Structure formats: C-alpha cells, structure tokens
Amino acid sequence: MGKHYFADKDIQVILGTLLRVGVIASMLVVFIGGVIYLSGYSREIIDYSVFNPSKTKYSSILAIFQGLSVLDGKAIIQSGTLLLIFTPVTRVVFSIFGFLIERDYLYVLIGVFVLCVILISLSNKLVG
C-alpha cells in the first residue's frame, strides 16, 4: 500500500486559498498605497491626457523596492500590482509541486512550460 500524502481535493483547496489570499493581500496593499498617495498628492493637478511611459518611476522591481523603503504611495501601489501579477505565478509553481507529488509527470512538464512562458514574458519589462 502506497502512502497518500495529498488528495486532489487537498491540493485544490490549497491552491484556491493561495489565490484568495494573494488577491486580498494585493487589494489591501494597493488600497494602503492609494491612501498614502492621495494624502500626499491630493491637491496636485495631473494631466492624464498624454501617457509617457519613459516618465514612469517604478518600472523595475529594484525601483519599486527603493520606493517602498521611503513609503512612496506610487511604489506601494505598484508593489500591490506586482503582488497581483505574481499570485497566479505562485499558483503555477504550487501546481507543479502538486503534480510532482501525484507523480503526474506530463502535467509537471506542461506546468514547467507554462511557468517558463510566464517568466520570459515578465522578464522583458514590467511596464511599457
């Protein structure tokens, strides 16, 4: 008799919980960043008629972390967006481990392929 570590239902519950926690955490981070941003820039009039992506300050992960160190509202909002982007990536990673536990190697291969496609597409740029 083989040992059964996780059932399919257990893995689905873990993945569902992971997605819910990731979305709620990102919403909370964006909300906090929005409050901080509005408290600092509420009187400033900003022209949104022309979008210039070269003026974006937080277009890399390093810049976002630097902005977080000074509690910049824009950086906090951007980190919440980044958290939202990486939530499904984490789900794919956990799915791969779930399929590994189940010894379903075809789906492990498919999961690794999907993860590679996501990481390659994200590695180019975050914005723009």
mmCIF file of C-alpha atoms in Angstrom:
data_model
loop_
_atom_site.group_PDB
_atom_site.id
_atom_site.type_symbol
_atom_site.label_atom_id
_atom_site.label_comp_id
_atom_site.label_asym_id
_atom_site.label_seq_id
_atom_site.Cartn_x
_atom_site.Cartn_y
_atom_site.Cartn_z
ATOM 1 C CA MET A 1 0.000 0.000 0.000
ATOM 2 C CA GLY A 2 1.408 3.351 -1.018
ATOM 3 C CA LYS A 3 1.232 6.396 1.179
ATOM 4 C CA HIS A 4 -1.197 9.110 0.171
ATOM 5 C CA TYR A 5 0.226 12.470 1.189
ATOM 6 C CA PHE A 6 -2.245 14.787 -0.531
ATOM 7 C CA ALA A 7 -5.501 14.125 -2.252
ATOM 8 C CA ASP A 8 -6.543 16.115 -5.311
ATOM 9 C CA LYS A 9 -9.093 17.939 -3.209
ATOM 10 C CA ASP A 10 -6.416 18.996 -0.699
ATOM 11 C CA ILE A 11 -4.258 20.471 -3.440
ATOM 12 C CA GLN A 12 -7.234 22.294 -4.960
ATOM 13 C CA VAL A 13 -8.137 23.755 -1.551
ATOM 14 C CA ILE A 14 -4.552 24.928 -1.025
ATOM 15 C CA LEU A 15 -4.397 26.498 -4.495
ATOM 16 C CA GLY A 16 -7.775 28.175 -4.076
ATOM 17 C CA THR A 17 -6.749 29.578 -0.722
ATOM 18 C CA LEU A 18 -3.476 30.789 -2.210
ATOM 19 C CA LEU A 19 -5.313 32.700 -4.943
ATOM 20 C CA ARG A 20 -7.790 34.242 -2.498
ATOM 21 C CA VAL A 21 -5.041 35.322 -0.088
ATOM 22 C CA GLY A 22 -2.942 36.739 -2.943
ATOM 23 C CA VAL A 23 -5.808 38.790 -4.371
ATOM 24 C CA ILE A 24 -6.927 40.078 -0.970
ATOM 25 C CA ALA A 25 -3.347 40.952 0.029
ATOM 26 C CA SER A 26 -2.733 42.800 -3.240
ATOM 27 C CA MET A 27 -6.009 44.712 -2.849
ATOM 28 C CA LEU A 28 -5.012 45.707 0.666
ATOM 29 C CA VAL A 29 -1.546 46.841 -0.432
ATOM 30 C CA VAL A 30 -2.974 48.876 -3.341
ATOM 31 C CA PHE A 31 -5.554 50.451 -1.022
ATOM 32 C CA ILE A 32 -2.890 51.443 1.514
ATOM 33 C CA GLY A 33 -0.714 52.833 -1.275
ATOM 34 C CA GLY A 34 -3.673 54.748 -2.665
ATOM 35 C CA VAL A 35 -4.406 56.319 0.706
ATOM 36 C CA ILE A 36 -0.757 57.332 1.135
ATOM 37 C CA TYR A 37 -0.617 58.663 -2.430
ATOM 38 C CA LEU A 38 -3.807 60.683 -2.076
ATOM 39 C CA SER A 39 -2.689 62.110 1.267
ATOM 40 C CA GLY A 40 0.483 63.435 -0.374
ATOM 41 C CA TYR A 41 -0.725 64.467 -3.838
ATOM 42 C CA SER A 42 -4.410 65.276 -3.370
ATOM 43 C CA ARG A 43 -4.009 68.964 -4.229
ATOM 44 C CA GLU A 44 -1.813 68.399 -7.282
ATOM 45 C CA ILE A 45 -3.438 68.582 -10.716
ATOM 46 C CA ILE A 46 -2.098 65.897 -13.024
ATOM 47 C CA ASP A 47 -2.562 65.833 -16.790
ATOM 48 C CA TYR A 48 -3.511 62.314 -17.863
ATOM 49 C CA SER A 49 -4.229 63.260 -21.497
ATOM 50 C CA VAL A 50 -0.772 62.140 -22.643
ATOM 51 C CA PHE A 51 0.830 58.928 -21.420
ATOM 52 C CA ASN A 52 4.616 58.894 -21.463
ATOM 53 C CA PRO A 53 5.944 55.525 -20.250
ATOM 54 C CA SER A 54 9.521 56.850 -20.049
ATOM 55 C CA LYS A 55 8.482 59.074 -17.142
ATOM 56 C CA THR A 56 7.314 56.119 -15.051
ATOM 57 C CA LYS A 57 9.440 55.998 -11.977
ATOM 58 C CA TYR A 58 8.720 52.444 -10.854
ATOM 59 C CA SER A 59 9.179 50.276 -13.907
ATOM 60 C CA SER A 60 11.597 47.804 -12.321
ATOM 61 C CA ILE A 61 11.446 45.659 -9.217
ATOM 62 C CA LEU A 62 14.532 47.365 -7.784
ATOM 63 C CA ALA A 63 12.952 50.813 -8.201
ATOM 64 C CA ILE A 64 9.780 49.566 -6.518
ATOM 65 C CA PHE A 65 11.758 48.296 -3.516
ATOM 66 C CA GLN A 66 13.621 51.600 -3.314
ATOM 67 C CA GLY A 67 10.286 53.429 -3.336
ATOM 68 C CA LEU A 68 8.946 51.108 -0.640
ATOM 69 C CA SER A 69 11.880 51.989 1.600
ATOM 70 C CA VAL A 70 10.714 55.624 1.666
ATOM 71 C CA LEU A 71 6.991 54.670 1.789
ATOM 72 C CA ASP A 72 6.152 56.295 -1.540
ATOM 73 C CA GLY A 73 2.476 55.779 -2.357
ATOM 74 C CA LYS A 74 3.140 55.083 -6.037
ATOM 75 C CA ALA A 75 5.670 52.382 -5.147
ATOM 76 C CA ILE A 76 3.235 50.785 -2.716
ATOM 77 C CA ILE A 77 0.503 50.739 -5.377
ATOM 78 C CA GLN A 78 2.960 49.271 -7.884
ATOM 79 C CA SER A 79 4.034 46.587 -5.391
ATOM 80 C CA GLY A 80 0.376 45.638 -4.895
ATOM 81 C CA THR A 81 0.022 45.294 -8.645
ATOM 82 C CA LEU A 82 3.184 43.205 -8.696
ATOM 83 C CA LEU A 83 1.762 41.014 -5.931
ATOM 84 C CA LEU A 84 -1.373 40.523 -8.028
ATOM 85 C CA ILE A 85 0.738 39.539 -11.045
ATOM 86 C CA PHE A 86 2.813 37.041 -9.078
ATOM 87 C CA THR A 87 -0.166 35.374 -7.383
ATOM 88 C CA PRO A 88 -1.053 33.195 -10.400
ATOM 89 C CA VAL A 89 2.661 32.576 -10.980
ATOM 90 C CA THR A 90 2.843 31.160 -7.461
ATOM 91 C CA ARG A 91 -0.221 29.070 -8.231
ATOM 92 C CA VAL A 92 1.548 27.557 -11.232
ATOM 93 C CA VAL A 93 4.595 26.762 -9.074
ATOM 94 C CA PHE A 94 2.430 25.067 -6.435
ATOM 95 C CA SER A 95 0.583 23.170 -9.176
ATOM 96 C CA ILE A 96 3.887 21.821 -10.432
ATOM 97 C CA PHE A 97 4.743 20.573 -6.936
ATOM 98 C CA GLY A 98 1.249 19.102 -6.604
ATOM 99 C CA PHE A 99 1.662 17.198 -9.849
ATOM 100 C CA LEU A 100 5.108 16.074 -8.705
ATOM 101 C CA ILE A 101 3.610 14.651 -5.525
ATOM 102 C CA GLU A 102 0.977 12.876 -7.592
ATOM 103 C CA ARG A 103 3.709 11.682 -9.986
ATOM 104 C CA ASP A 104 1.792 13.046 -12.946
ATOM 105 C CA TYR A 105 4.848 13.946 -14.985
ATOM 106 C CA LEU A 106 3.032 15.051 -18.130
ATOM 107 C CA TYR A 107 1.331 17.846 -16.184
ATOM 108 C CA VAL A 108 4.626 18.688 -14.468
ATOM 109 C CA LEU A 109 6.129 19.199 -17.916
ATOM 110 C CA ILE A 110 3.174 21.302 -19.037
ATOM 111 C CA GLY A 111 3.366 23.357 -15.818
ATOM 112 C CA VAL A 112 7.073 23.980 -16.264
ATOM 113 C CA PHE A 113 6.426 25.083 -19.846
ATOM 114 C CA VAL A 114 3.688 27.494 -18.724
ATOM 115 C CA LEU A 115 5.952 28.844 -15.969
ATOM 116 C CA CYS A 116 8.780 29.415 -18.460
ATOM 117 C CA VAL A 117 6.454 31.283 -20.830
ATOM 118 C CA ILE A 118 5.188 33.494 -17.995
ATOM 119 C CA LEU A 119 8.683 34.236 -16.647
ATOM 120 C CA ILE A 120 10.094 35.012 -20.088
ATOM 121 C CA SER A 121 7.228 37.376 -20.825
ATOM 122 C CA LEU A 122 7.614 39.084 -17.430
ATOM 123 C CA SER A 123 11.390 39.367 -17.652
ATOM 124 C CA ASN A 124 11.270 41.771 -20.575
ATOM 125 C CA LYS A 125 9.717 44.751 -18.777
ATOM 126 C CA LEU A 126 7.123 45.372 -16.139
ATOM 127 C CA VAL A 127 5.723 48.457 -17.798
ATOM 128 C CA GLY A 128 5.714 49.568 -21.373
#
